[in-house]
Every structure is written in structure tokens, then in C-alpha cells.
CSV table of C-alpha atoms and ligand atoms in Angstrom, one decimal:
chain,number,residue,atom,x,y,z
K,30,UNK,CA,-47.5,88.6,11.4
K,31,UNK,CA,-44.1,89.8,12.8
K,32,UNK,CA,-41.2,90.2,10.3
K,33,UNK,CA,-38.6,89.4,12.6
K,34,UNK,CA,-37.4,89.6,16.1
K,35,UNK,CA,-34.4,92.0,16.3
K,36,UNK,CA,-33.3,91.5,20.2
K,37,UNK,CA,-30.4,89.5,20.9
K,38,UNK,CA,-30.7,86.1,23.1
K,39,UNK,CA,-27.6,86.5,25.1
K,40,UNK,CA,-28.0,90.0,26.2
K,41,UNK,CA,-28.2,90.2,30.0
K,42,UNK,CA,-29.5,93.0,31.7
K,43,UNK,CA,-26.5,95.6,33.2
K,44,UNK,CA,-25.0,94.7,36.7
K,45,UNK,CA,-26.7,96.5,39.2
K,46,UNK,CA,-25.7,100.1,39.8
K,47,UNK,CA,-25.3,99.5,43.4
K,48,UNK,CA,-22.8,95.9,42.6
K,49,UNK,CA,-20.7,98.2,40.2
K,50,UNK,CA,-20.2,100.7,43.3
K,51,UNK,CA,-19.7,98.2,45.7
K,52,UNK,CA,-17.4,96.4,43.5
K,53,UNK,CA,-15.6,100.0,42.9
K,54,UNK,CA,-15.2,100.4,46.5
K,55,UNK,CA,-13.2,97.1,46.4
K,56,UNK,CA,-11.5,97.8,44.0
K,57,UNK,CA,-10.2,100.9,45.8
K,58,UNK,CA,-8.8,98.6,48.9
K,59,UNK,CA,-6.8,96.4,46.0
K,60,UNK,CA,-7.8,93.8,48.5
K,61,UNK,CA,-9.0,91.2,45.8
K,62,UNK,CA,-7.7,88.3,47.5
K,63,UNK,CA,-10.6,86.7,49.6
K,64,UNK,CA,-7.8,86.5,52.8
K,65,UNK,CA,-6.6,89.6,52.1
K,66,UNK,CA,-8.0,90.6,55.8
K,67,UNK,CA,-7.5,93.1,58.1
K,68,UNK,CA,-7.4,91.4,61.7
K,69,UNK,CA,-11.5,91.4,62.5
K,70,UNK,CA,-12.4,92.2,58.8
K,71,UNK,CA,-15.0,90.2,56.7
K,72,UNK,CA,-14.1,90.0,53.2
K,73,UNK,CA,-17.0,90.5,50.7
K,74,UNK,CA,-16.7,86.4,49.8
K,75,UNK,CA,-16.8,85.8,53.3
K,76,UNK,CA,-20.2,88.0,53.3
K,77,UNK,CA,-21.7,86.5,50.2
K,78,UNK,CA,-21.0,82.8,51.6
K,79,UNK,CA,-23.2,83.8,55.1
K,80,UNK,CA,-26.0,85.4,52.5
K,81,UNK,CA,-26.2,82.6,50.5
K,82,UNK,CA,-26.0,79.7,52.8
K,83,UNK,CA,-28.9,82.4,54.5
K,84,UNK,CA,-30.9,82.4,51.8
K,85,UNK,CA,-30.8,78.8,51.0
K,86,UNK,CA,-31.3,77.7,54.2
K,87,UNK,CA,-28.4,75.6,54.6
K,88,UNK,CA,-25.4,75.8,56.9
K,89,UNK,CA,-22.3,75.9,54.8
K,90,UNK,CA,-21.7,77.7,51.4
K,91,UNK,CA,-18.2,78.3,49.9
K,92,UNK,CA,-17.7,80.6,46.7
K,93,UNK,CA,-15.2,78.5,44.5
K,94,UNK,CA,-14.3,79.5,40.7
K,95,UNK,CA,-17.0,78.2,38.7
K,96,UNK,CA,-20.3,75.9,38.8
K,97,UNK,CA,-17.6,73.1,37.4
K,98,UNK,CA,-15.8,73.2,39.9
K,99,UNK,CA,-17.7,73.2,42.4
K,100,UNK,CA,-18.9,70.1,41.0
K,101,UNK,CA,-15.8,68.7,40.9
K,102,UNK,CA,-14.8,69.2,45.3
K,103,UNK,CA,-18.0,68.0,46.0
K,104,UNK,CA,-17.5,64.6,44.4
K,105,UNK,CA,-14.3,65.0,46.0
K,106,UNK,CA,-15.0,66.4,49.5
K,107,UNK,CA,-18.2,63.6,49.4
K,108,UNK,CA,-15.7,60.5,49.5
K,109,UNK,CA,-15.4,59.9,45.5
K,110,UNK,CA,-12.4,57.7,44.8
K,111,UNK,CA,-10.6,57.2,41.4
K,112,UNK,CA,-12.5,54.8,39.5
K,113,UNK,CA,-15.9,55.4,41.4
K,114,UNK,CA,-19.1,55.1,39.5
K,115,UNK,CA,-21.0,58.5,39.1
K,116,UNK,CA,-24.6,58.1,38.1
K,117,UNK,CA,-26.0,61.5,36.2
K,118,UNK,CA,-28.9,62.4,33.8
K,119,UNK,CA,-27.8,62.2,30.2
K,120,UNK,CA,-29.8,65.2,29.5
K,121,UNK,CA,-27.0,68.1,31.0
K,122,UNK,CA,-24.2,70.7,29.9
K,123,UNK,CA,-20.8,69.4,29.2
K,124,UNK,CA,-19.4,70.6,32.0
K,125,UNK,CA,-21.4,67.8,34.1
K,126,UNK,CA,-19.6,64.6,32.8
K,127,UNK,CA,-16.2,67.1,32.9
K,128,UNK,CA,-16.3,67.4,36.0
K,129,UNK,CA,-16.8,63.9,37.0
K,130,UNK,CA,-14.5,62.9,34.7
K,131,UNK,CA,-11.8,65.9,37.0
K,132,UNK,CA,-12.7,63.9,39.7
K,133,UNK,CA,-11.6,60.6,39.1
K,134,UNK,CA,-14.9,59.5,38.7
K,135,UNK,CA,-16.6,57.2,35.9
K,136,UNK,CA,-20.1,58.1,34.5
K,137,UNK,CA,-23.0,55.9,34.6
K,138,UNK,CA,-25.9,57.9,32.6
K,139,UNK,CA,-29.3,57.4,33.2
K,140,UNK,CA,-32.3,58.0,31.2
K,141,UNK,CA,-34.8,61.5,30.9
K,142,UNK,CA,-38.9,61.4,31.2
K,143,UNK,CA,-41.2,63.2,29.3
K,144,UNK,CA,-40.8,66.4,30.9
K,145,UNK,CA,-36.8,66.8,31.0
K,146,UNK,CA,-36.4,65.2,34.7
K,147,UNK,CA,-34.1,62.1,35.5
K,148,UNK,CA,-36.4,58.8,34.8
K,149,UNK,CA,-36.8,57.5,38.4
K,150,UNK,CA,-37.3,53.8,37.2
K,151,UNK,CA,-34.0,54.0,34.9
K,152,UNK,CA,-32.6,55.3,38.1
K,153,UNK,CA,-33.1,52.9,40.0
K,154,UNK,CA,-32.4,49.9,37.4
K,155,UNK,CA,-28.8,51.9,37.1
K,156,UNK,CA,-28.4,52.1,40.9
K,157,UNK,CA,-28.8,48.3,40.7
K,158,UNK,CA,-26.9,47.1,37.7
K,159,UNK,CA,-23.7,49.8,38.2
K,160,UNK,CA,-23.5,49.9,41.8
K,161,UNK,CA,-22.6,53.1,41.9
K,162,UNK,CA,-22.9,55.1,45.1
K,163,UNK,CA,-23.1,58.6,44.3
K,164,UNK,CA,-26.2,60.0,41.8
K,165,UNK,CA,-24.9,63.6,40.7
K,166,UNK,CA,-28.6,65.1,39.5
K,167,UNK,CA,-28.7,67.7,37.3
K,168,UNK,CA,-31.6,70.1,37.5
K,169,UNK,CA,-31.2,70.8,33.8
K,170,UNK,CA,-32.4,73.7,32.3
K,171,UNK,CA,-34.3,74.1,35.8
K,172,UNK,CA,-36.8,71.0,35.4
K,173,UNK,CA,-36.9,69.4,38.9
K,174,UNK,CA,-37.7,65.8,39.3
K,175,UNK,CA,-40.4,64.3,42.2
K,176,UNK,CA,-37.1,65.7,44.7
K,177,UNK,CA,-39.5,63.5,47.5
K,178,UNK,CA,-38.6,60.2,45.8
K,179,UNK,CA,-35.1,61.3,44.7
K,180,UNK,CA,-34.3,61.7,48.1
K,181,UNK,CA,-36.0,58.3,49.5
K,182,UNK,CA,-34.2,56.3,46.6
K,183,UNK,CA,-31.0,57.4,47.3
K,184,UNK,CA,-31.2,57.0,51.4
K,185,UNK,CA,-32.8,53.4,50.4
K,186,UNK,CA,-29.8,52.3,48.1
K,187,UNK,CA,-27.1,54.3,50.5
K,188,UNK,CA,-26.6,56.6,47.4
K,189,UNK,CA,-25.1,60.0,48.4
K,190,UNK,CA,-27.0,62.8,46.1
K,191,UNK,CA,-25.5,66.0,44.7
K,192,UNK,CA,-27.2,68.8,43.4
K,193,UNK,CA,-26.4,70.3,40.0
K,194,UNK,CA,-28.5,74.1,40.4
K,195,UNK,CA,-26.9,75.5,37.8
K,196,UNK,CA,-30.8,76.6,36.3
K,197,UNK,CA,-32.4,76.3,39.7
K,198,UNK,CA,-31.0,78.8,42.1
K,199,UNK,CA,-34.4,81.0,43.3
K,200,UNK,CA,-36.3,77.1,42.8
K,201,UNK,CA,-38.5,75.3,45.1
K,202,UNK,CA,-40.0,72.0,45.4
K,203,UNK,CA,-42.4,71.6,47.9
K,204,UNK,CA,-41.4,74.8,49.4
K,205,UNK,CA,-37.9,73.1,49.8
K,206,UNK,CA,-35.0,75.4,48.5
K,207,UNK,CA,-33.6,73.2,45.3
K,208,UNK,CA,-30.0,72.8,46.5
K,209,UNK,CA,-31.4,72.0,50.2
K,210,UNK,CA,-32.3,68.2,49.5
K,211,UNK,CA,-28.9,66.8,48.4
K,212,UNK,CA,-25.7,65.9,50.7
K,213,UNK,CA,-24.3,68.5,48.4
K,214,UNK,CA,-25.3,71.2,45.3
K,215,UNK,CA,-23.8,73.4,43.1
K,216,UNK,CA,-24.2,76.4,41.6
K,217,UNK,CA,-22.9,78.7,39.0
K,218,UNK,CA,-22.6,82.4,38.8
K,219,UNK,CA,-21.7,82.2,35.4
K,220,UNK,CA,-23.2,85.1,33.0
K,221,UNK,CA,-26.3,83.1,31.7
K,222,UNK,CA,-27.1,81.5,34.8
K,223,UNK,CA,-29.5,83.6,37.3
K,224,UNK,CA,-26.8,85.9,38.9
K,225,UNK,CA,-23.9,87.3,36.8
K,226,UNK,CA,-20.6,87.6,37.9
K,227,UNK,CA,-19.0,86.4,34.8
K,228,UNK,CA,-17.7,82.8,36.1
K,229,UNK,CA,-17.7,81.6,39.4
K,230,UNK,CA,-19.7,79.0,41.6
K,231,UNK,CA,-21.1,77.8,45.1
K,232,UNK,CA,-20.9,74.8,47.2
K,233,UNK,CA,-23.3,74.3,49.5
K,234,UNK,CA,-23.7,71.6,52.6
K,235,UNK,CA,-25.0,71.2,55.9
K,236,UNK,CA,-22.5,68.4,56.2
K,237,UNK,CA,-19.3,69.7,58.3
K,238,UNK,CA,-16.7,67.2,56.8
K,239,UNK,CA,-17.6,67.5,53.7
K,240,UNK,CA,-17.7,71.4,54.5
K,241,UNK,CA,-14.0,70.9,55.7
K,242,UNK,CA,-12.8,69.0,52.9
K,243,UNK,CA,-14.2,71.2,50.0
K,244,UNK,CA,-12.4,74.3,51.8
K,245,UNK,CA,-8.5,72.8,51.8
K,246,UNK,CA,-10.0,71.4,48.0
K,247,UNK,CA,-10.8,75.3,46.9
K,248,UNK,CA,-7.3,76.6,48.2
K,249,UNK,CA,-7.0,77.6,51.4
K,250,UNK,CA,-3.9,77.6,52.3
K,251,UNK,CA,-4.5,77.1,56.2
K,252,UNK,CA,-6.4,80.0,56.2
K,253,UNK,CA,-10.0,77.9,56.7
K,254,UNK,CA,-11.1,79.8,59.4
K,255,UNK,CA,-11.6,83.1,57.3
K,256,UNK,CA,-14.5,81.8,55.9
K,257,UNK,CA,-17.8,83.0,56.2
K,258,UNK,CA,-19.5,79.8,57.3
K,259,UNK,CA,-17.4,77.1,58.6
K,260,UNK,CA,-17.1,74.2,60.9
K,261,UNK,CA,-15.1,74.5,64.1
K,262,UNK,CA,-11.4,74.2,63.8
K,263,UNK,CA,-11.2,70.9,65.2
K,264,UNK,CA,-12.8,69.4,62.0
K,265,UNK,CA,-10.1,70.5,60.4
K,266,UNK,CA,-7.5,68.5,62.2
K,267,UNK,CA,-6.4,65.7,60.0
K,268,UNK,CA,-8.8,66.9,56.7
K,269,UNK,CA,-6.5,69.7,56.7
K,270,UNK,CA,-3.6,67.4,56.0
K,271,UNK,CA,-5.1,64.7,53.8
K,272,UNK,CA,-6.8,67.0,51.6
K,273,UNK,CA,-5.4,68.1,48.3
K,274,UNK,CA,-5.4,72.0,47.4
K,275,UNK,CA,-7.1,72.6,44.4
K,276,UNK,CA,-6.5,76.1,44.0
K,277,UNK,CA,-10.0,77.4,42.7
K,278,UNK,CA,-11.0,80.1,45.2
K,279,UNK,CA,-13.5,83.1,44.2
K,280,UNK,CA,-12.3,87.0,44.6
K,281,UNK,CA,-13.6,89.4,46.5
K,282,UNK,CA,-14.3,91.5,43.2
K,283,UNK,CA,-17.1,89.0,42.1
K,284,UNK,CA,-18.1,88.4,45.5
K,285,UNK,CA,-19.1,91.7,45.4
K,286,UNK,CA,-21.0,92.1,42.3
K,287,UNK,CA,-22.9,88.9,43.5
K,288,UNK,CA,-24.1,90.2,47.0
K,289,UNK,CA,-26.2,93.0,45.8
K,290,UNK,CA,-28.0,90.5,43.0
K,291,UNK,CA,-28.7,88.2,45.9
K,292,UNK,CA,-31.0,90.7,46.6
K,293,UNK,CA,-32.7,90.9,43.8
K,294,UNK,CA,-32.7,87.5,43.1
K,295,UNK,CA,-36.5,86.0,44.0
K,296,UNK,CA,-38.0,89.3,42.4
K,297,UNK,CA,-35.7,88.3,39.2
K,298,UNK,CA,-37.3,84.5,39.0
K,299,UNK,CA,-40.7,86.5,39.0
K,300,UNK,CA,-40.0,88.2,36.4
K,301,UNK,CA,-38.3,85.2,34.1
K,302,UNK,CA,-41.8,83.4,35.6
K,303,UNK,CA,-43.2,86.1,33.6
K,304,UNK,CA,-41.6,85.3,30.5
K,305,UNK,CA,-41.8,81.6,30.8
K,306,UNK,CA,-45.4,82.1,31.1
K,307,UNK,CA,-45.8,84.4,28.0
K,308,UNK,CA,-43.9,81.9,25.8
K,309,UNK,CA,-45.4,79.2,27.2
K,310,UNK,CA,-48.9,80.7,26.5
K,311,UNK,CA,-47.9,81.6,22.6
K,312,UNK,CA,-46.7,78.0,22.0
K,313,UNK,CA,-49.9,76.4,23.4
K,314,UNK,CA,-51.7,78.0,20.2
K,315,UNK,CA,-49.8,75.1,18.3
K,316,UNK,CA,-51.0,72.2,18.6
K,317,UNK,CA,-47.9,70.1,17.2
K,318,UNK,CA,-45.9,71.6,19.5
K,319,UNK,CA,-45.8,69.8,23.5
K,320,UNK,CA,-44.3,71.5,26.6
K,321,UNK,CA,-43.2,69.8,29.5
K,322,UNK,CA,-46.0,69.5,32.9
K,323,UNK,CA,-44.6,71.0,35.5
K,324,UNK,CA,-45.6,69.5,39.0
K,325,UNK,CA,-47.7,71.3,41.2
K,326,UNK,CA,-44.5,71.0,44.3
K,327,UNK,CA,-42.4,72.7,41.3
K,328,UNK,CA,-41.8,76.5,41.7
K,329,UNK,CA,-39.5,76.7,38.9
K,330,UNK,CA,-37.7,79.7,37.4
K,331,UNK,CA,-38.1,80.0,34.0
K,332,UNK,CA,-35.0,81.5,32.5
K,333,UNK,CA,-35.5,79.4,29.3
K,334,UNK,CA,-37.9,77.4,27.7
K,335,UNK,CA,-38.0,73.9,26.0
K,336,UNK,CA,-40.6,72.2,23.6
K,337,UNK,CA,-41.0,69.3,21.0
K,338,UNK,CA,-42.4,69.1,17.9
K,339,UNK,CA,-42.5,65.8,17.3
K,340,UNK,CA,-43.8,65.7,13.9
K,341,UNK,CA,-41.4,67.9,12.8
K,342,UNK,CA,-39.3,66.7,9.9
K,343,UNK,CA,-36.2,68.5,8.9
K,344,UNK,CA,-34.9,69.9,12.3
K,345,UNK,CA,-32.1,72.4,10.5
K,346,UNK,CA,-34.6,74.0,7.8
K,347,UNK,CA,-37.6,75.2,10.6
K,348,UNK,CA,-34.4,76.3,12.7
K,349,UNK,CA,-32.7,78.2,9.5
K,350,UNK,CA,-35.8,79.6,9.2
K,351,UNK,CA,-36.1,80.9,12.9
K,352,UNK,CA,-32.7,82.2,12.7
K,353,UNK,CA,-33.2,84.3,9.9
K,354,UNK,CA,-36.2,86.3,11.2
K,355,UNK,CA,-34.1,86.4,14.4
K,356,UNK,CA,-34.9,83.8,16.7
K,357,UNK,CA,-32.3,81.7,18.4
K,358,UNK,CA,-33.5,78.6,19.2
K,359,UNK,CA,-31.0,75.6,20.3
K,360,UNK,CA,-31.5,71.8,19.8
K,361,UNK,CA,-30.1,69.0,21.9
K,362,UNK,CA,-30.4,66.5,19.2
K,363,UNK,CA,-27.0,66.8,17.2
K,364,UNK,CA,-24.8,64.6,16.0
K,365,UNK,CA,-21.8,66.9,16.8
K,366,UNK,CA,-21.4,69.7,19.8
K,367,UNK,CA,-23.0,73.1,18.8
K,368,UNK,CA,-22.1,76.0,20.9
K,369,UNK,CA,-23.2,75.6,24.4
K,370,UNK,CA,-25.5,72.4,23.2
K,371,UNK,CA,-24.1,68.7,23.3
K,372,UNK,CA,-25.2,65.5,23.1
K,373,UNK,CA,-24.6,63.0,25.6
K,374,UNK,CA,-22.8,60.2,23.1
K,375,UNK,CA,-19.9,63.2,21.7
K,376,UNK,CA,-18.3,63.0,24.9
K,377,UNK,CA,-15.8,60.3,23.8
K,378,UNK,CA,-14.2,60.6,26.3
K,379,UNK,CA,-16.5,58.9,28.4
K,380,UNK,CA,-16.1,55.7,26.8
K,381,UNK,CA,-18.9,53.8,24.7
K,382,UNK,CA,-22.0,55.7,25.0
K,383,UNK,CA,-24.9,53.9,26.3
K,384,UNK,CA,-28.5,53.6,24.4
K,385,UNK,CA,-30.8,55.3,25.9
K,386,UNK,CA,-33.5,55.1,23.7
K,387,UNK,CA,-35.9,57.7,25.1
K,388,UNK,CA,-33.7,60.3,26.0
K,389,UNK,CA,-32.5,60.4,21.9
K,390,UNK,CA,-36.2,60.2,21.5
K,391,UNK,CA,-36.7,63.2,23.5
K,392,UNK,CA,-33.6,65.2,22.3
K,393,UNK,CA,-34.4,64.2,18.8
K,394,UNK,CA,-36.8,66.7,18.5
K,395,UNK,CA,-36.6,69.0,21.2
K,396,UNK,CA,-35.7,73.1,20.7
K,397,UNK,CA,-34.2,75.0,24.0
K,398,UNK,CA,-35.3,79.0,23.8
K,399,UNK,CA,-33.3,81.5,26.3
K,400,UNK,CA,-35.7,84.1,28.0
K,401,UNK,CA,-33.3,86.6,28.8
K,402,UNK,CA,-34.6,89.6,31.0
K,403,UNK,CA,-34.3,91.9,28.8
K,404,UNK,CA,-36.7,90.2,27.2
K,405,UNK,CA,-40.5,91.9,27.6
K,406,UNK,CA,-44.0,89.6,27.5
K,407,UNK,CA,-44.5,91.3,24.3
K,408,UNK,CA,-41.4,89.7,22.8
K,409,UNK,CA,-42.7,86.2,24.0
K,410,UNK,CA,-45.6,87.2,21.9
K,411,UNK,CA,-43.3,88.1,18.9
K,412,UNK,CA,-41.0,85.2,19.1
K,413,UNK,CA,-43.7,82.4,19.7
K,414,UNK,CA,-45.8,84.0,16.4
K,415,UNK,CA,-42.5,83.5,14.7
K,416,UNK,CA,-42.0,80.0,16.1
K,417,UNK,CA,-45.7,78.9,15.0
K,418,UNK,CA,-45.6,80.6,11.8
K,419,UNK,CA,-42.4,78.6,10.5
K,420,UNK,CA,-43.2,75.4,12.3
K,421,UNK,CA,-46.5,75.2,9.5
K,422,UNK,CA,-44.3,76.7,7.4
K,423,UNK,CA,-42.4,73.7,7.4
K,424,UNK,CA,-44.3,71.0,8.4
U,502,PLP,C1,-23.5,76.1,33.4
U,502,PLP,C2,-23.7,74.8,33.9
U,502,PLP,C3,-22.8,74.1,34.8
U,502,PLP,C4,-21.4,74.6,35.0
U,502,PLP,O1,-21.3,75.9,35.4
U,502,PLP,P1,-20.0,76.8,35.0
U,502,PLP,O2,-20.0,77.9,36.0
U,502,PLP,O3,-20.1,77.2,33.6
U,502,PLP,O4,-18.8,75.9,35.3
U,502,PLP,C5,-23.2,72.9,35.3
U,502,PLP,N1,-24.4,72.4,35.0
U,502,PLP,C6,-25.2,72.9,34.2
U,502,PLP,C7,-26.5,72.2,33.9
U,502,PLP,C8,-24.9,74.2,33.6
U,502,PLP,O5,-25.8,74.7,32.7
């Protein structure tokens, strides 16, 4: 039986050797401004924008400052108006309800399944009894829902969807790019999401307005047409005037740590795959412990890894006892914010917190494991020995 685990869960591998020169090379221009052009040049953000919109198979991609806020010009650029209902799954980060919160927008939050995924019968009970007209779904911790009938409720009820792909970026369903089924989605580039530029974010659409609009939003100062995909001028006539600058551009300096990842990214979700599948393999040996199904449409990317133990008494004594022979693990269930972990009824802001009985359920007794890369599949073995060891330890 292992001792302990010694490697820490928020180490990420180095940037790219090939990123650092690039982003050297830049650095040498001390053009860090994305319009800092030349007349005829492409700046790197411009370049990562026509890769990524590429890659995703969608038209339009801006680079903004953060996964948040791209969150935020979406509900914006999509038509949200002050005092607009936002529907979104209470299982997400923080920065979900923030951001609808930035934009005006009041939060309406609907219930998890089983298997982490936005409850599709809560969803449509809260279509009907809010009204609302915009369901922001958040792929959290990369466990897509049946994005088939996401897509057909919100076209029947005239609900405009946003993506949250925060975990998903390199995910499929149905061969479908996640981030390719919404009117919108966003991403983030932050260090622990799959491409590391430290903070930043993408907005992505096929939709040319809302294209338009989310460029003025991100702080363009008139210069729209130095983008690296964007609609003709002429959609830019009046939205260039009634749209609200919101100062949260991306740099070419990240931009260009971010285009050489882009290429390693699909051989990157193989690899966390790898992991996923390791951990997932160790924990099966338990039989009190249940992982989530994961649909045969799904190709996920399993950068972290959650399971229950629902007979599992005292949460903070089997998680002490993790901790101290070094394994990190994370639970959703708290009474207060922890870290990067919070529970959807501390953000007070939001007003009186709903019941939602089985997403406490759920949380209650749920642990969230990151599977960083420079994890090996021998660590998964080491970590999930621990895991089973102290979980009949202490049950
Ligand atoms: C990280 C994260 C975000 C926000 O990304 P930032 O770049 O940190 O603003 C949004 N949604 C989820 C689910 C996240 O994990």
C-alpha cells in the first residue's frame, strides 16, 4: 500500500518550447497590442482567432480577457436586457452566475442528474415557470448533456443557448465540436483549463450580429475590421454605435503562447483520456464509490475526475485523511466557498437560493480530483489506492 502521493495537483506541464519562442519573437516587436498593425500585417490574436474558429468549425471566434468575460458579451451581444432571466445549471464555477449577474441578467437555476449534466425535465419545468429566454449551459467539469435534446428544447421554447466550455474545449458529442451547438460558447484559456495562457478567453459564433456586437463589447475602438474572423463592414453600421465598449481585449503576447498549444491540443485530451481512464479504472475496485455513465455520443476530455460515495459519513475526516498522504481532492458540498469550489446557495448575491433537492443530494457527497498532465497512469494507480484505502478506513 502507497504511503503517500508526493506530486502536486496544480502543476501544469511547461509552455511549449516553441509558444515561449514565438512569444519571444513578440516580445521583440513590443507590438503587444492586438491593433498594433503594420498596414497588411496579421497580429498573432488575429491568427489564433482564424485557428480556433478553424478548429471548431465555426465562423466567428474573438479572443477577449478571460472565460468570464466572454460569458458576459455573449449574454450581451445575444440580446440580454437588464432584468432578463438567465436559466444555468446549479452545478458550475462562480464565475458562471458572475457573469450573469455583469450582465444585467437574473439567474434562474436548474437542477443536475445523476451524472453531473443539466436535468432536462427541470429544464424544461424552469423554461415554463420563469419564462426566461436564454439557457446559459455549463459543461461543468466537461460532463455534456444529451446536446441533441438541449438543442431541440431550446429551438421549441425560442430559448437562445450559450455554451459554457470552460472543461470542454477538444469535446465532442456526436462528432459535434462542444461549443458548435449553441447560438454562442465560451471558453477559457485560464491556467487549469486545457490550454494555458494564464487568463484569457474565446467567444465563438456563427451568428454575424452577435459577432458584431461582442467585438465593439471587447473594445474595439473602431478598429473591428482587424480581426481575424469578422463579418462584413456593413454589419457594423449602427451596432458600432449602439454598442457599449467593454474594454476586455486579449494581447498578442498570450495570443501567441495559445497558437502553438492549439496544436497540440486533441493529442493533449488523449492523453488526460489516459488519465481519466486510469483513475477511473482504480476507483471501480470500490464498490461504495459511483462514477458518472458517460454517453456513448460523449467524447469527453478528462482533465478531472468526479465520484460519490454515498455512504460516506464524515466528508472532512476521509478528506483530512487524503490530504495528508497527499491527495487533493475537492468537494462541492460546503456550506461556505472553499478555494476554487462553491456551492450554488453562497452566492447571496443572487437572492434567495432555490431548493433543489437533488443537486444538494448530489453535491452532498460528491469529491472533484484534478488529473493534471503531469500526472502518469501510474499515479492514477497511486492516488485511487490511496482514495480506496481511506474511504474503508473511514467508513
Ligand atoms: C474557469 C471557468 C469559467 C471562467 O473562466 P475564467 O477564464 O476563469 O474567467 C467559467 N466556467 C467554468 C465552468 C469554469 O470552470
Amino acid at each position: 500500500m502507497p504511503i503517500a502521493f508526493d506530486k502536486s495537483f496544480t502543476q501544469q506541464e511547461p509552455i511549449p518550447e516553441a509558444a515561449i519562442a514565438r512569444a519571444v519573437e513578440v516580445m521583440r516587436t513590443g507590438k503587444l497590442h492586438r491593433y498594433n498593425t503594420a498596414p497588411g500585417e496579421s497580429s498573432e490574436a488575429e491568427l489564433l482567432e482564424q485557428e480556433f474558429a478553424k478548429s471548431l468549425g465555426v465562423e466567428f471566434c474573438l479572443a477577449c480577457a478571460s472565460g468570464g468575460y466572454a460569458i458576459h458579451i455573449a449574454l450581451k451581444a445575444c440580446g440580454l436586457k437588464p432584468g432578463d432571466t438567465v436559466m444555468t445549471n446549479a452545478f458550475t464555477l462562480a464565475p458562471v452566475p458572475g457573469a450573469i449577474d455583469n450582465a444585467g441578467g437574473k439567474v434562474a437555476l436548474v437542477e443536475i442528474d445523476e451524472n453531473y449534466c443539466v436535468d432536462l425535465k427541470h429544464l424544461e419545468a424552469t423554461i415554463k415557470s420563469s419564462g426566461s429566454k436564454f439557457f446559459l449551459i455549463s459543461h461543468m467539469r466537461g460532463h455534456l448533456a444529451d446536446m441533441d435534446a438541449v438543442v431541440t428544447l431550446c429551438k421549441q421554447h425560442d430559448v437562445t443557448l450559450i455554451e459554457d466550455c470552460a472543461h470542454t474545449m477538444g469535446a465532442f458529442w456526436n462528432g459535434k465540436a462542444s461549443g458548435s451547438f449553441g447560438d454562442a460558447a465560451c471558453f477559457s484559456t485560464q491556467t487549469y483549463k486545457h490550454i494555458n495562457s494564464g487568463e484569457g478567453g474565446f467567444l465563438t459564433t456563427n451568428n454575424k450580429e452577435v459577432m458584431a456586437r461582442a467585438i465593439i463589447h471587447s473594445g474595439s475602438y473602431m478598429l473591428f475590421e482587424r480581426h481575424g474572423t469578422a463579418p462584413d463592414k456593413e454589419v457594423f453600421k449602427d451596432i458600432k454605435l449602439d454598442t457599449p465598449n467593454y474594454s476586455g481585449r486579449m494581447d498578442n503576447l498570450r495570443a501567441s503562447i495559445l497558437r502553438e498549444q492549439l496544436n497540440t491540443l486533441s493529442e493533449n485530451c488523449e492523453r488526460w483520456n489516459r488519465l481519466y481512464r486510469a483513475a477511473e479504472k482504480g476507483l471501480r475496485k470500490n464498490n461504495s464509490i459511483t462514477l458518472p455513465e458517460r454517453a456513448a455520443q460523449e467524447t469527453y476530455v478528462g482533465s478531472s475526475i468526479q465520484f460519490r460515495a454515498d455512504k460516506l459519513q464524515d466528508v472532512a475526516d476521509f478528506m483530512a485523511r487524503c490530504a495528508k498522504r497527499g491527495v487533493e481532492l475537492k468537494w462541492f458540498g460546503n456550506n461556505e466557498p472553499h478555494g476554487f469550489t462553491s456551492r450554488y446557495d453562497s452566492w447571496r448575491y443572487l437572492g434567495e437560493a432555490p431548493t433543489l433537492p437533488n443537486t444538494l443530494r448530489i453535491l452532498d457527497r460528491t469529491f472533484d480530483m484534478r488529473l493534471p498532465l503531469t500526472f502518469n497512469e501510474q499515479d492514477m494507480e497511486t492516488i485511487t489506492d490511496i482514495i480506496n484505502d481511506e474511504l474503508s478506513n473511514t467508513l
